[in-house]
PDB file of C-alpha atoms in Angstrom:
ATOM      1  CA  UNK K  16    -239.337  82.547 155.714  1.00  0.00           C
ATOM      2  CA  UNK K  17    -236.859  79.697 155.547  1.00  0.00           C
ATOM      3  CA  UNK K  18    -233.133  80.533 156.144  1.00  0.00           C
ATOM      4  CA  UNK K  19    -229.934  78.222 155.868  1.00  0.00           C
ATOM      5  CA  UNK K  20    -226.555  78.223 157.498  1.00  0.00           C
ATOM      6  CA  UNK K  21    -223.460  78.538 154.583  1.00  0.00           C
ATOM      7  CA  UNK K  22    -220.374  78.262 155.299  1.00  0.00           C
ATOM      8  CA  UNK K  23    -217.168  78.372 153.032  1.00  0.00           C
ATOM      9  CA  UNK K  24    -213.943  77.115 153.991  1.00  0.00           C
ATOM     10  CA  UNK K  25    -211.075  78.484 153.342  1.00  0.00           C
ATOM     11  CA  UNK K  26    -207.545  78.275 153.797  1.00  0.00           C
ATOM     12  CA  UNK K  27    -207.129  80.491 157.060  1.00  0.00           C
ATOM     13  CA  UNK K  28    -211.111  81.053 158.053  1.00  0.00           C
ATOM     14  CA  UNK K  29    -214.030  79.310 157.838  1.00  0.00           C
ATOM     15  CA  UNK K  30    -216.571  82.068 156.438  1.00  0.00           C
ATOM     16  CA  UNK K  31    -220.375  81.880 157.295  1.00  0.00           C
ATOM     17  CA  UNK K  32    -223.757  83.419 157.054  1.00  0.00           C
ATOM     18  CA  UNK K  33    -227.351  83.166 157.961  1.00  0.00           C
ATOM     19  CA  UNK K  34    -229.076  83.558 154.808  1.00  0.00           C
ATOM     20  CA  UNK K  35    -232.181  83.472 153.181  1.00  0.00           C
ATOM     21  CA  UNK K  36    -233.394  81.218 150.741  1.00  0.00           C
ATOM     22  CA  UNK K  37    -233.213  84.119 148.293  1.00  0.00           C
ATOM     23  CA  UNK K  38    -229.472  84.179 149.180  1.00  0.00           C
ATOM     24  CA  UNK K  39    -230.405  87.721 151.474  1.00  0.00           C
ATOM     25  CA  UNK K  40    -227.304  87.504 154.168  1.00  0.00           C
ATOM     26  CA  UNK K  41    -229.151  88.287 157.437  1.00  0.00           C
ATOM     27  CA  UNK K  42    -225.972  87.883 159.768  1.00  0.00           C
ATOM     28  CA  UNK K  43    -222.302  86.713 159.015  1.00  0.00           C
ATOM     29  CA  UNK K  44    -219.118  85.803 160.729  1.00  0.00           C
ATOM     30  CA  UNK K  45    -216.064  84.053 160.668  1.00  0.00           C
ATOM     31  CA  UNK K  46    -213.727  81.661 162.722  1.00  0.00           C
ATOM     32  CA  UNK K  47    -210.121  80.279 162.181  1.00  0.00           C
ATOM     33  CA  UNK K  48    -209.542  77.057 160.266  1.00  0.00           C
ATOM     34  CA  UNK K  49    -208.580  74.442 162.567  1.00  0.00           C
ATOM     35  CA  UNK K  50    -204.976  72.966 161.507  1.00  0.00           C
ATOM     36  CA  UNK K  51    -205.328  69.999 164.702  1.00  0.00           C
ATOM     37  CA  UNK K  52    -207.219  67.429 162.342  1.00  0.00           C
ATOM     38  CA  UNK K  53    -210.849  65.677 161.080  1.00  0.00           C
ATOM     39  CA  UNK K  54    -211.943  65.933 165.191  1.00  0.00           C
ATOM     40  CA  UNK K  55    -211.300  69.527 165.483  1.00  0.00           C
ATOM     41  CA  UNK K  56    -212.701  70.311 162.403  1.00  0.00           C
ATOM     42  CA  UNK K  57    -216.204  68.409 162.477  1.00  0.00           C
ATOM     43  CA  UNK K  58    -216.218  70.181 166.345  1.00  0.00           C
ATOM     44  CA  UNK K  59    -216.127  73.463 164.865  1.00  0.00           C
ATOM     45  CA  UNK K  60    -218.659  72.685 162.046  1.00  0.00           C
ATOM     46  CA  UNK K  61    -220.769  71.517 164.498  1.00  0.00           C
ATOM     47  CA  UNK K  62    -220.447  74.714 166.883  1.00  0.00           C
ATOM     48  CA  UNK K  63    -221.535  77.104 163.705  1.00  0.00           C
ATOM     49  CA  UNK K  64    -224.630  74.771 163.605  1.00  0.00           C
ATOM     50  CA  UNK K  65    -225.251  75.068 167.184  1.00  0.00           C
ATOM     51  CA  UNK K  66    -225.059  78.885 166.818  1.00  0.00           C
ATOM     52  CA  UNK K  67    -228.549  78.373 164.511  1.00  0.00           C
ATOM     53  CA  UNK K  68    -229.984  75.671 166.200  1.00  0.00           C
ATOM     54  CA  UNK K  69    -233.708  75.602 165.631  1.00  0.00           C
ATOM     55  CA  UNK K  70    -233.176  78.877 162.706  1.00  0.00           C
ATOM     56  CA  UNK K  71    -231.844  77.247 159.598  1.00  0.00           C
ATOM     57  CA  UNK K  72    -233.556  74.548 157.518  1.00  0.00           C
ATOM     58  CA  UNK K  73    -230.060  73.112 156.197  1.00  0.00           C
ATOM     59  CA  UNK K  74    -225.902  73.553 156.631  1.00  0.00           C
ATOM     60  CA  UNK K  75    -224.730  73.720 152.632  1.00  0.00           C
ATOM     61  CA  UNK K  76    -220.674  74.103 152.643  1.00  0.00           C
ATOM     62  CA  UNK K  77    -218.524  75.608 149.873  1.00  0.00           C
ATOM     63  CA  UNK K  78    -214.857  73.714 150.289  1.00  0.00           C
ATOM     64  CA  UNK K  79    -211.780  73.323 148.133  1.00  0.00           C
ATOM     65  CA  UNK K  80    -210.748  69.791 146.473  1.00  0.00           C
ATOM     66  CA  UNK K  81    -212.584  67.394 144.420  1.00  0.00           C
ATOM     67  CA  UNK K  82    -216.039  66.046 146.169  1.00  0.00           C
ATOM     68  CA  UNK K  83    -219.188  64.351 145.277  1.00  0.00           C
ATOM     69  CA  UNK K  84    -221.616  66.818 145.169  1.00  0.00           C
ATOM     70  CA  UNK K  85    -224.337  64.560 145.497  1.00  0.00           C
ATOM     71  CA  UNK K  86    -222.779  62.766 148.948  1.00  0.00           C
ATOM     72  CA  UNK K  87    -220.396  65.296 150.472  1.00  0.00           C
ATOM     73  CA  UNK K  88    -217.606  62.722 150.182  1.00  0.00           C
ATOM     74  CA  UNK K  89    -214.278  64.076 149.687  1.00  0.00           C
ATOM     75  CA  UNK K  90    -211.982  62.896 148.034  1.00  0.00           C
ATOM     76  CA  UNK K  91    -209.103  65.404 148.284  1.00  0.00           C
ATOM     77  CA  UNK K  92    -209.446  68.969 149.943  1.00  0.00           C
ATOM     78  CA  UNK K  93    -206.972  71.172 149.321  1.00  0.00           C
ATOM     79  CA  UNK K  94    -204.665  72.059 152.192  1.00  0.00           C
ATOM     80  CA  UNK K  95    -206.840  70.367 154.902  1.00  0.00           C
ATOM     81  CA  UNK K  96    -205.478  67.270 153.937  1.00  0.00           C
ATOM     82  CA  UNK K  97    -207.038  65.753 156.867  1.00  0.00           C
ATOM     83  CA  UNK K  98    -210.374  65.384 155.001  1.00  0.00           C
ATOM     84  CA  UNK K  99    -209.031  63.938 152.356  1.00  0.00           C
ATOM     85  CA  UNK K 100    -211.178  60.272 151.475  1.00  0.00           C
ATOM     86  CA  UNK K 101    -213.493  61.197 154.196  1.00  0.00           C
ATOM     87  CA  UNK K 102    -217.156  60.712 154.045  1.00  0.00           C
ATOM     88  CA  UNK K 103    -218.069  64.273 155.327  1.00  0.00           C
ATOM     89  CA  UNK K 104    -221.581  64.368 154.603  1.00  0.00           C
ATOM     90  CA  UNK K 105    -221.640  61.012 156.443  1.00  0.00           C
ATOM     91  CA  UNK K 106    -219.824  62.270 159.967  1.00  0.00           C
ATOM     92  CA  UNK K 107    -222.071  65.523 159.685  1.00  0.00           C
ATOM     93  CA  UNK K 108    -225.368  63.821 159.164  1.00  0.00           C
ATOM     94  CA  UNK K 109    -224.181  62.000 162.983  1.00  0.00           C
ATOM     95  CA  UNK K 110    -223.958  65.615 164.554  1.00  0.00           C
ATOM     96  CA  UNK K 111    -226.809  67.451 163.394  1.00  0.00           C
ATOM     97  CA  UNK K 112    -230.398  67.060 162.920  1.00  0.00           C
ATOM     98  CA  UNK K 113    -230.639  68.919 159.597  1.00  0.00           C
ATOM     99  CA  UNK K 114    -229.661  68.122 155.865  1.00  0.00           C
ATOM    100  CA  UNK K 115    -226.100  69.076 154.579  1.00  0.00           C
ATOM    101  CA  UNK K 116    -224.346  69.430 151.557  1.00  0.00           C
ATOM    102  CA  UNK K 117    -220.774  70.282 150.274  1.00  0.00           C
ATOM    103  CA  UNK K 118    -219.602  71.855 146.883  1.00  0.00           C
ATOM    104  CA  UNK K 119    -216.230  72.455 145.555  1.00  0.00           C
ATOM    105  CA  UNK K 120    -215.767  76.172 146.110  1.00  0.00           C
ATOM    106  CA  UNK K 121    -214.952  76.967 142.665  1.00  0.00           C
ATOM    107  CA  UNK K 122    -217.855  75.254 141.541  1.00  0.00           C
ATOM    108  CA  UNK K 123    -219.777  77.051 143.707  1.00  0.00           C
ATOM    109  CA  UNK K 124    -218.872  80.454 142.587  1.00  0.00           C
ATOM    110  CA  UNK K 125    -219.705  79.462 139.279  1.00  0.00           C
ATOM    111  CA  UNK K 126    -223.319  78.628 140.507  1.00  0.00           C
ATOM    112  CA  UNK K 127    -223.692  81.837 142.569  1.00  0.00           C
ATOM    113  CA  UNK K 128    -222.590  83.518 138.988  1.00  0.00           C
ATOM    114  CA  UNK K 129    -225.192  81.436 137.685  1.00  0.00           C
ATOM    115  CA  UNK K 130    -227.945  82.001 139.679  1.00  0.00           C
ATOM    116  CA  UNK K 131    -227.610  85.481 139.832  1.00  0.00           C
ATOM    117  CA  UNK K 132    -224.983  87.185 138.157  1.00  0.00           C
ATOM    118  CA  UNK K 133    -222.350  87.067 135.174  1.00  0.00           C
ATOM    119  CA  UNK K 134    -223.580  83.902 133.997  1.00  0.00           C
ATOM    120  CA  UNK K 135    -227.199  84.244 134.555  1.00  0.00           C
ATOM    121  CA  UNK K 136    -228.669  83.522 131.167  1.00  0.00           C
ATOM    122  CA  UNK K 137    -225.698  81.980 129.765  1.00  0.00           C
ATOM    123  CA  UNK K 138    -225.906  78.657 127.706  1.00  0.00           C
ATOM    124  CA  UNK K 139    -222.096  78.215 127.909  1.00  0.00           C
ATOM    125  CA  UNK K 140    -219.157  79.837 129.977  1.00  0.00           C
ATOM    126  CA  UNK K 141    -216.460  79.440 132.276  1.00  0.00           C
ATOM    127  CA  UNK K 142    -215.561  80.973 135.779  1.00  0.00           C
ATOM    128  CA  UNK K 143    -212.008  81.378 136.783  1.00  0.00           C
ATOM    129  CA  UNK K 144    -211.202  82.284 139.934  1.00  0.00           C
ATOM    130  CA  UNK K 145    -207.794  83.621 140.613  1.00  0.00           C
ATOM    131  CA  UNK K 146    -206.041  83.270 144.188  1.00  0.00           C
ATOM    132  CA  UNK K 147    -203.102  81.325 145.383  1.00  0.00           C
ATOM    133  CA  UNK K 148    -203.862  78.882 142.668  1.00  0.00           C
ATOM    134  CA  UNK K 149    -206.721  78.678 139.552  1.00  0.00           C
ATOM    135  CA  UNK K 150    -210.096  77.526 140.345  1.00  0.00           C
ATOM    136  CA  UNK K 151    -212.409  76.754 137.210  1.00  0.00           C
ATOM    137  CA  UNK K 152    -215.551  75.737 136.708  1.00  0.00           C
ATOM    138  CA  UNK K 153    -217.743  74.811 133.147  1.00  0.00           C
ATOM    139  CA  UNK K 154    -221.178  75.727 132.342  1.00  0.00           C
ATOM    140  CA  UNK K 155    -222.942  73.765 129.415  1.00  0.00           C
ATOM    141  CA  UNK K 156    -226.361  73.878 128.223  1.00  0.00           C
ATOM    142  CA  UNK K 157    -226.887  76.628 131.121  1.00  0.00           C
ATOM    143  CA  UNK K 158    -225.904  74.216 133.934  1.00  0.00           C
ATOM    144  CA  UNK K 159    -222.634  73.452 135.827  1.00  0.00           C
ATOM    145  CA  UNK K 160    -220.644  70.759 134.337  1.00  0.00           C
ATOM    146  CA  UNK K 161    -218.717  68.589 136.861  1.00  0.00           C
ATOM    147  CA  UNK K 162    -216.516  65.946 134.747  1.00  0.00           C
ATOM    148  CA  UNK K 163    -216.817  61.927 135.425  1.00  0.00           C
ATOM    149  CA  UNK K 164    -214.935  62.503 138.586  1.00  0.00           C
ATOM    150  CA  UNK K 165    -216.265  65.664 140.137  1.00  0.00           C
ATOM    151  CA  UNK K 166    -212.986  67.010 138.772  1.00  0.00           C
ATOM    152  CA  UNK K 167    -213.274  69.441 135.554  1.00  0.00           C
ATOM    153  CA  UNK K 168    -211.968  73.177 135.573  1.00  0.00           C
ATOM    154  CA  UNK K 169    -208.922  72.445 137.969  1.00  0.00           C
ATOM    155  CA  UNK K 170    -207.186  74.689 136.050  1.00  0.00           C
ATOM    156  CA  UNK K 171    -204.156  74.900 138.276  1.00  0.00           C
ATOM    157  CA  UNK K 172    -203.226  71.543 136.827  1.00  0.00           C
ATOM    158  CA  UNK K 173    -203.355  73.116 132.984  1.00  0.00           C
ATOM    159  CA  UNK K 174    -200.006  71.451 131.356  1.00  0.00           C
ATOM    160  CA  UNK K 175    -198.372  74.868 129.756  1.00  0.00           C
ATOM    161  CA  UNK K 176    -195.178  73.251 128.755  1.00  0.00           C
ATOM    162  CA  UNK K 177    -195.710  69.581 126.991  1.00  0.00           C
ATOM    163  CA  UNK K 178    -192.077  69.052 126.322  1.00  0.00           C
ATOM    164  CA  UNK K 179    -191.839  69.358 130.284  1.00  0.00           C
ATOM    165  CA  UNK K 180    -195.413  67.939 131.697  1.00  0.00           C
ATOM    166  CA  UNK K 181    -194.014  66.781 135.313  1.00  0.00           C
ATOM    167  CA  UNK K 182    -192.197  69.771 136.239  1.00  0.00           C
ATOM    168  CA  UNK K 183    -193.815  72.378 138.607  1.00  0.00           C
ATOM    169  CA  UNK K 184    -193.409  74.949 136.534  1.00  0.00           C
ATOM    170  CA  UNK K 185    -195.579  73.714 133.638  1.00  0.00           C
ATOM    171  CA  UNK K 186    -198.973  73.909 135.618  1.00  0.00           C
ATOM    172  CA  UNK K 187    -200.760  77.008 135.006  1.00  0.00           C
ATOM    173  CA  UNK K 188    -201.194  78.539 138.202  1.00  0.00           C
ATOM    174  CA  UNK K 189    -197.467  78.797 138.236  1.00  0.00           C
ATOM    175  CA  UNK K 190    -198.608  81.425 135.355  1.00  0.00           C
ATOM    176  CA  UNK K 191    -202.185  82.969 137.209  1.00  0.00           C
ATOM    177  CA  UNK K 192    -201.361  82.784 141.049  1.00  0.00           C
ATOM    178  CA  UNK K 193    -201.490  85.999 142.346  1.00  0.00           C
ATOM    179  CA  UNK K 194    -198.703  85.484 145.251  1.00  0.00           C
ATOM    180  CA  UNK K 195    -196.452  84.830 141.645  1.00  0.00           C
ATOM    181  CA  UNK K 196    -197.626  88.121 139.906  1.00  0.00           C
ATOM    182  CA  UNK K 197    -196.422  89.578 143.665  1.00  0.00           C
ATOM    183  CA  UNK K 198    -193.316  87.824 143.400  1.00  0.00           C
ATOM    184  CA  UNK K 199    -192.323  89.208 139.744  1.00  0.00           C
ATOM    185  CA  UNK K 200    -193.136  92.886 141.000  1.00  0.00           C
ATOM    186  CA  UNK K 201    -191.246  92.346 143.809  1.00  0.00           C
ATOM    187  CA  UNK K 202    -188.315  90.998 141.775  1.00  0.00           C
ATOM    188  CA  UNK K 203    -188.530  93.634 139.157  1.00  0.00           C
ATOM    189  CA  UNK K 204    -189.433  96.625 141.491  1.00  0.00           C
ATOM    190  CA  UNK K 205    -186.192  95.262 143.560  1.00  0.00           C
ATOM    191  CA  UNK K 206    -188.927  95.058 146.758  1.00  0.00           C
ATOM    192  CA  UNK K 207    -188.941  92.352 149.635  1.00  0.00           C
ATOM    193  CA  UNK K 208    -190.734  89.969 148.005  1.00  0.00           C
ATOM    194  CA  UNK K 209    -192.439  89.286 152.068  1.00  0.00           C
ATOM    195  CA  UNK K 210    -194.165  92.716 152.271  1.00  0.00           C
ATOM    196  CA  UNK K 211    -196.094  92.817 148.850  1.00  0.00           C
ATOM    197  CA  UNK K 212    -199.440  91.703 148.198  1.00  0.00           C
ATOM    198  CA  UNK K 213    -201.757  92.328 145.598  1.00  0.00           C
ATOM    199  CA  UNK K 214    -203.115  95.432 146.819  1.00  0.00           C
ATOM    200  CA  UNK K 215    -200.112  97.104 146.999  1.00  0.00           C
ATOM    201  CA  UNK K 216    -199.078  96.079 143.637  1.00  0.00           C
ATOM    202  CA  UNK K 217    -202.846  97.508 142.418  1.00  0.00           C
ATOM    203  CA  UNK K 218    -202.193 100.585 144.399  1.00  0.00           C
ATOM    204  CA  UNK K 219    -198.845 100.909 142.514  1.00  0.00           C
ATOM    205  CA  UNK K 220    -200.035 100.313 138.972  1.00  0.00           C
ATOM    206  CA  UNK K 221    -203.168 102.347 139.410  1.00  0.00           C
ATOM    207  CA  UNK K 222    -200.575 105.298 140.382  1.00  0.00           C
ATOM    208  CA  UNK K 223    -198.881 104.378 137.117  1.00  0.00           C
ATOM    209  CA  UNK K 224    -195.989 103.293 138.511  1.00  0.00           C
ATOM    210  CA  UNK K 225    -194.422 101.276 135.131  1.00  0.00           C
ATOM    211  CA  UNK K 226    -192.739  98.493 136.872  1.00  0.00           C
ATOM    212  CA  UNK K 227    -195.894  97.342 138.352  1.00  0.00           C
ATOM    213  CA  UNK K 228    -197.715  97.897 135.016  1.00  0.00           C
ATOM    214  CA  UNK K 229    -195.313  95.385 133.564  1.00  0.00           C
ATOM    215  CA  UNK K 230    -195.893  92.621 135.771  1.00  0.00           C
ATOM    216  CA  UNK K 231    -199.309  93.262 135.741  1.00  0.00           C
ATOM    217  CA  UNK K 232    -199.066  93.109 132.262  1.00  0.00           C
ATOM    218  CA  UNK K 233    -197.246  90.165 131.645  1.00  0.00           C
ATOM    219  CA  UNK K 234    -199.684  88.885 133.884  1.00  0.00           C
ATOM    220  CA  UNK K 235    -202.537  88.961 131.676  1.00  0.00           C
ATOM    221  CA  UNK K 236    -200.517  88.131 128.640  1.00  0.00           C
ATOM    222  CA  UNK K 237    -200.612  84.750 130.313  1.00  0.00           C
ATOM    223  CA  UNK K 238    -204.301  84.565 131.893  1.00  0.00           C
ATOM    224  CA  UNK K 239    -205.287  85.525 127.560  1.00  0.00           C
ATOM    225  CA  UNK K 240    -202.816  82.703 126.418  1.00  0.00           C
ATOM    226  CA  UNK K 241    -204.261  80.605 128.838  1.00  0.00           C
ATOM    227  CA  UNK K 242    -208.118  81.397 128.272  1.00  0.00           C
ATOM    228  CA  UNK K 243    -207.358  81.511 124.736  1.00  0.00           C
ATOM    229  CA  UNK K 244    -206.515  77.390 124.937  1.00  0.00           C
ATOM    230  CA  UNK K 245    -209.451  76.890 126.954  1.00  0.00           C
ATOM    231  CA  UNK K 246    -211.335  78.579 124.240  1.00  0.00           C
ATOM    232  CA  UNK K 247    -210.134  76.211 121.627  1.00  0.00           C
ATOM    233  CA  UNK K 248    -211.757  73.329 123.931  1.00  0.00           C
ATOM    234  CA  UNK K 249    -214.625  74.581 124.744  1.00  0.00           C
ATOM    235  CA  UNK K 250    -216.296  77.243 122.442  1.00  0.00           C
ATOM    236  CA  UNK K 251    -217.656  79.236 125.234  1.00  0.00           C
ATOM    237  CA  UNK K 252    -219.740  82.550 125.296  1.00  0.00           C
ATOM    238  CA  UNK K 253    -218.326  84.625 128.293  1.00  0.00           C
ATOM    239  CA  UNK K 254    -215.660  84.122 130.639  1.00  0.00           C
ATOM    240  CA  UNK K 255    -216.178  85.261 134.469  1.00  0.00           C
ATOM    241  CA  UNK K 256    -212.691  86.127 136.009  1.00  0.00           C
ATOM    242  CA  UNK K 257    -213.501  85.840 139.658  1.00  0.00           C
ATOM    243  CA  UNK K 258    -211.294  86.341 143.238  1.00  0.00           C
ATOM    244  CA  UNK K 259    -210.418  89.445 145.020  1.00  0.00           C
ATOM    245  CA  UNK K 260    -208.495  90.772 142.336  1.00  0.00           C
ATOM    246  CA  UNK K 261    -210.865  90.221 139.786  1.00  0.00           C
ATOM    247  CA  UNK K 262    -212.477  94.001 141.168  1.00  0.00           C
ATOM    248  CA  UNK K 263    -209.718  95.816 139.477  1.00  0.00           C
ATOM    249  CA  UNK K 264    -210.804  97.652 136.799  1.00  0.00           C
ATOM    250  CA  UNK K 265    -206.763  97.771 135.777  1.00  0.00           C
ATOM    251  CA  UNK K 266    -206.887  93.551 135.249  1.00  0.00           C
ATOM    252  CA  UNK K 267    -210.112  94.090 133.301  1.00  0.00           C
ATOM    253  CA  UNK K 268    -208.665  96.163 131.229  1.00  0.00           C
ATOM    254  CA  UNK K 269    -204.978  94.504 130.604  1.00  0.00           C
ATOM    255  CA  UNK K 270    -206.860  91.254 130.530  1.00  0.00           C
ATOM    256  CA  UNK K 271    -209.326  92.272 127.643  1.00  0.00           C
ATOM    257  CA  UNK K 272    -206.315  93.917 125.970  1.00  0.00           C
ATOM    258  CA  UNK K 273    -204.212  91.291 125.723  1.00  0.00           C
ATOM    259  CA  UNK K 274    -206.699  88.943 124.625  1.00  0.00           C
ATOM    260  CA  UNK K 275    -207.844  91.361 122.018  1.00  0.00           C
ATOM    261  CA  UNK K 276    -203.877  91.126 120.701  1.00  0.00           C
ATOM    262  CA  UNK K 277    -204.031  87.296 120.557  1.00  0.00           C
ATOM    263  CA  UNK K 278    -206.883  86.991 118.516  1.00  0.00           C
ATOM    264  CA  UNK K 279    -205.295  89.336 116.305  1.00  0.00           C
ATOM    265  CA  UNK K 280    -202.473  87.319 116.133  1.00  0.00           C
ATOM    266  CA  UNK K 281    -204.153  84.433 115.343  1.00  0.00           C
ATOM    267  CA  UNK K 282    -206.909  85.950 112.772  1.00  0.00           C
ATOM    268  CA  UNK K 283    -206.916  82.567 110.605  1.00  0.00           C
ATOM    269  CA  UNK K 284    -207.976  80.789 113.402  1.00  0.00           C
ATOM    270  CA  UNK K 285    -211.537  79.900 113.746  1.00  0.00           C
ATOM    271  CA  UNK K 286    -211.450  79.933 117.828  1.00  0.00           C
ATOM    272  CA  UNK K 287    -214.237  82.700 119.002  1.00  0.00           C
ATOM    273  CA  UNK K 288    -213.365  85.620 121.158  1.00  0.00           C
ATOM    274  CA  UNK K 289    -215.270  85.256 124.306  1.00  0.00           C
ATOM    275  CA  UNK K 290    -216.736  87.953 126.162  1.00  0.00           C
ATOM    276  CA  UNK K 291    -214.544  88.404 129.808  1.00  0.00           C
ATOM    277  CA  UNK K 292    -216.199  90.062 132.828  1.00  0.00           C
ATOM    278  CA  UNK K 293    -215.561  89.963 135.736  1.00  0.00           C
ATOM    279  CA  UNK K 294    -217.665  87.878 138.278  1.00  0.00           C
ATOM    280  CA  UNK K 295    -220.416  89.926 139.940  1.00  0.00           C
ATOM    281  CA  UNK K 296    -220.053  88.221 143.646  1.00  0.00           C
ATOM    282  CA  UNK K 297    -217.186  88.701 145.617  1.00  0.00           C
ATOM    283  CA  UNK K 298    -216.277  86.701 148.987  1.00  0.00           C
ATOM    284  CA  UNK K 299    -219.729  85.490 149.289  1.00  0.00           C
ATOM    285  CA  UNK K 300    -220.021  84.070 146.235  1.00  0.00           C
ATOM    286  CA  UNK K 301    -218.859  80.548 147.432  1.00  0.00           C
ATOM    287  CA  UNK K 302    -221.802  80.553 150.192  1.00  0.00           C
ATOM    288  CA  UNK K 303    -224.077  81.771 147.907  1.00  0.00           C
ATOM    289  CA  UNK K 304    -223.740  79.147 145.399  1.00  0.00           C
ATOM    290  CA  UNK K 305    -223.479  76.355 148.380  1.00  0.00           C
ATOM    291  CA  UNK K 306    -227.095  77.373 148.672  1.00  0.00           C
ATOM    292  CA  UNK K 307    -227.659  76.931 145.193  1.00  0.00           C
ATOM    293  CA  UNK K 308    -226.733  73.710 145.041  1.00  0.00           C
ATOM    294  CA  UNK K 309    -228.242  72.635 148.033  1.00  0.00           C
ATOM    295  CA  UNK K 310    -232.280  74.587 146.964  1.00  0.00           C
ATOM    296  CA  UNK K 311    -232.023  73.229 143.169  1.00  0.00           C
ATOM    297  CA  UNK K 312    -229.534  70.987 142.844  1.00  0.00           C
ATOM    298  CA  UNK K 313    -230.720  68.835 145.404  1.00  0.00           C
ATOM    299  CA  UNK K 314    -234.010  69.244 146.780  1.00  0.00           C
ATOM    300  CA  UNK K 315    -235.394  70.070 143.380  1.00  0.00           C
ATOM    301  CA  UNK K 316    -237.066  73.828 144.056  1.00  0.00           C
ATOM    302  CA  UNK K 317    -238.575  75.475 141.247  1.00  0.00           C
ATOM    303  CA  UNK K 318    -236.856  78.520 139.986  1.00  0.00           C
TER     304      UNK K 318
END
């Protein structure tokens, strides 16, 4: 049996697993994200290798910013802005002695949800994944669509406000982050807005504490406003809603609601309601779809 070494970076830690090529997770772990620089970094890529060393057929990678799937260039990543133009796939290929490959991490949620869950079967959809920011991906013709740049479904840069494009406050994630949705409860509960989180605020509304209901609330009144425009572009069947929060029953629920009232609303218009679910893969979804990419993306396997 063949296994592989996935990894997804985050923000804070650098998640990985042993896994099979059936995406089974034999053994997982994680470490910090180095913060030194590129040195640091390709030093502790290259110690998760050595941890497999002679086990795992390939090292596929699930990372934030824009990158060329095909290469494992990137061209931006996120908050490691050390990697930014840097020819990852490149410096890797010098340190180990097996293939490796690099997807954007929202992409590669989408392909996990592809491969094996929400969107399996789909011939069009959309995966939003709902953190600090908006990640997005596109599915057309049953296959992830990645824009002329390696660059479509960065829905964090969504222009709400067109009379106001360059302000910060007109990008959508200033509407679907989840540390702002902990902000407004805070602000309307009259909390430190330093000591709540999301699962406090779930914990709250679940309880049926009204204040946290609200936000919630007004919450999804703008993730349904937002999916609704998306919906005008692209016509799709379902919508996966993925991140940690995406679990909640209570967002499922506020979320389908509110985009139940907009279509009302807007009953002349001939926009479809899509079907939204939420993702079936939760914090391994990124290394799962790494693998993905990696088996049939790039080496060609059969499914």
């Amino acid at each position: 049996m063949k296994n592989y070494l996935t990894v997804d970076v985050g923000g804070t830690a650098i998640k990985y697993a042993l896994m099979s090529e059936e995406a089974e997770i034999l053994e997982k772990g994680e470490v910090p994200t180095p913060m030194e620089g590129l040195e640091v970094y390709l030093d502790t890529l290259t110690s998760l290798y050595k941890k497999y060393e002679g086990k795992v057929e390939a090292f596929v990678m699930s990372a934030p910013g824009r990158i060329d799937s095909k290469t494992g260039y990137f061209f931006t990543s996120g908050a490691l802005g050390y990697v930014d133009r840097t020819d990852l796939g490149a410096l890797m290929k010098e340190r180990i002695p097996v293939p490796f490959a690099a997807e954007n991490d929202a992409k590669a949620a989408a392909l996990a949800e592809l491969w094996k869950g929400s969107m399996k079967g789909i011939h069009t959809g959309t995966v939003i994944t709902l953190g600090t920011a908006i990640g997005g991906a596109i599915i057309i013709d049953g296959k992830l669509y990645r824009g002329n740049t390696f660059a479509s479904g960065e829905y964090s840069n969504i222009c709400m406000d067109w009379m106001e494009p360059l302000k910060p406050h007109s990008a959508w994630y200033r509407a679907g982050s989840v540390t702002v949705l902990c902000l407004e409860y805070a602000e309307m509960a009259g909390l430190d807005p330093t000591k709540v989180n999301g699962r406090m605020l779930f914990e709250a509304a679940n309880n049926g504490e009204e204040k946290a209901n609200a936000a919630l609330r007004q919450y999804c009144y703008r993730m349904a406003g937002g999916i609704f425009s998306l919906q005008v572009i692209l016509d799709v069947e379902r919508v996966a809603i993925g991140g940690g929060i995406s679990k909640q029953p209570l967002l499922m629920k506020y979320m389908n609601e509110e985009m139940d009232h907009i279509m009302e609303a807007k009953s002349p218009s001939p926009v479809s309601r899509p079907e939204i679910v939420s993702c079936t893969f939760g914090n391994d979804a990124n290394m799962i779809g790494a693998l993905y990419h990696y088996l049939y993306e790039l080496e060609g396997k059969d499914k």
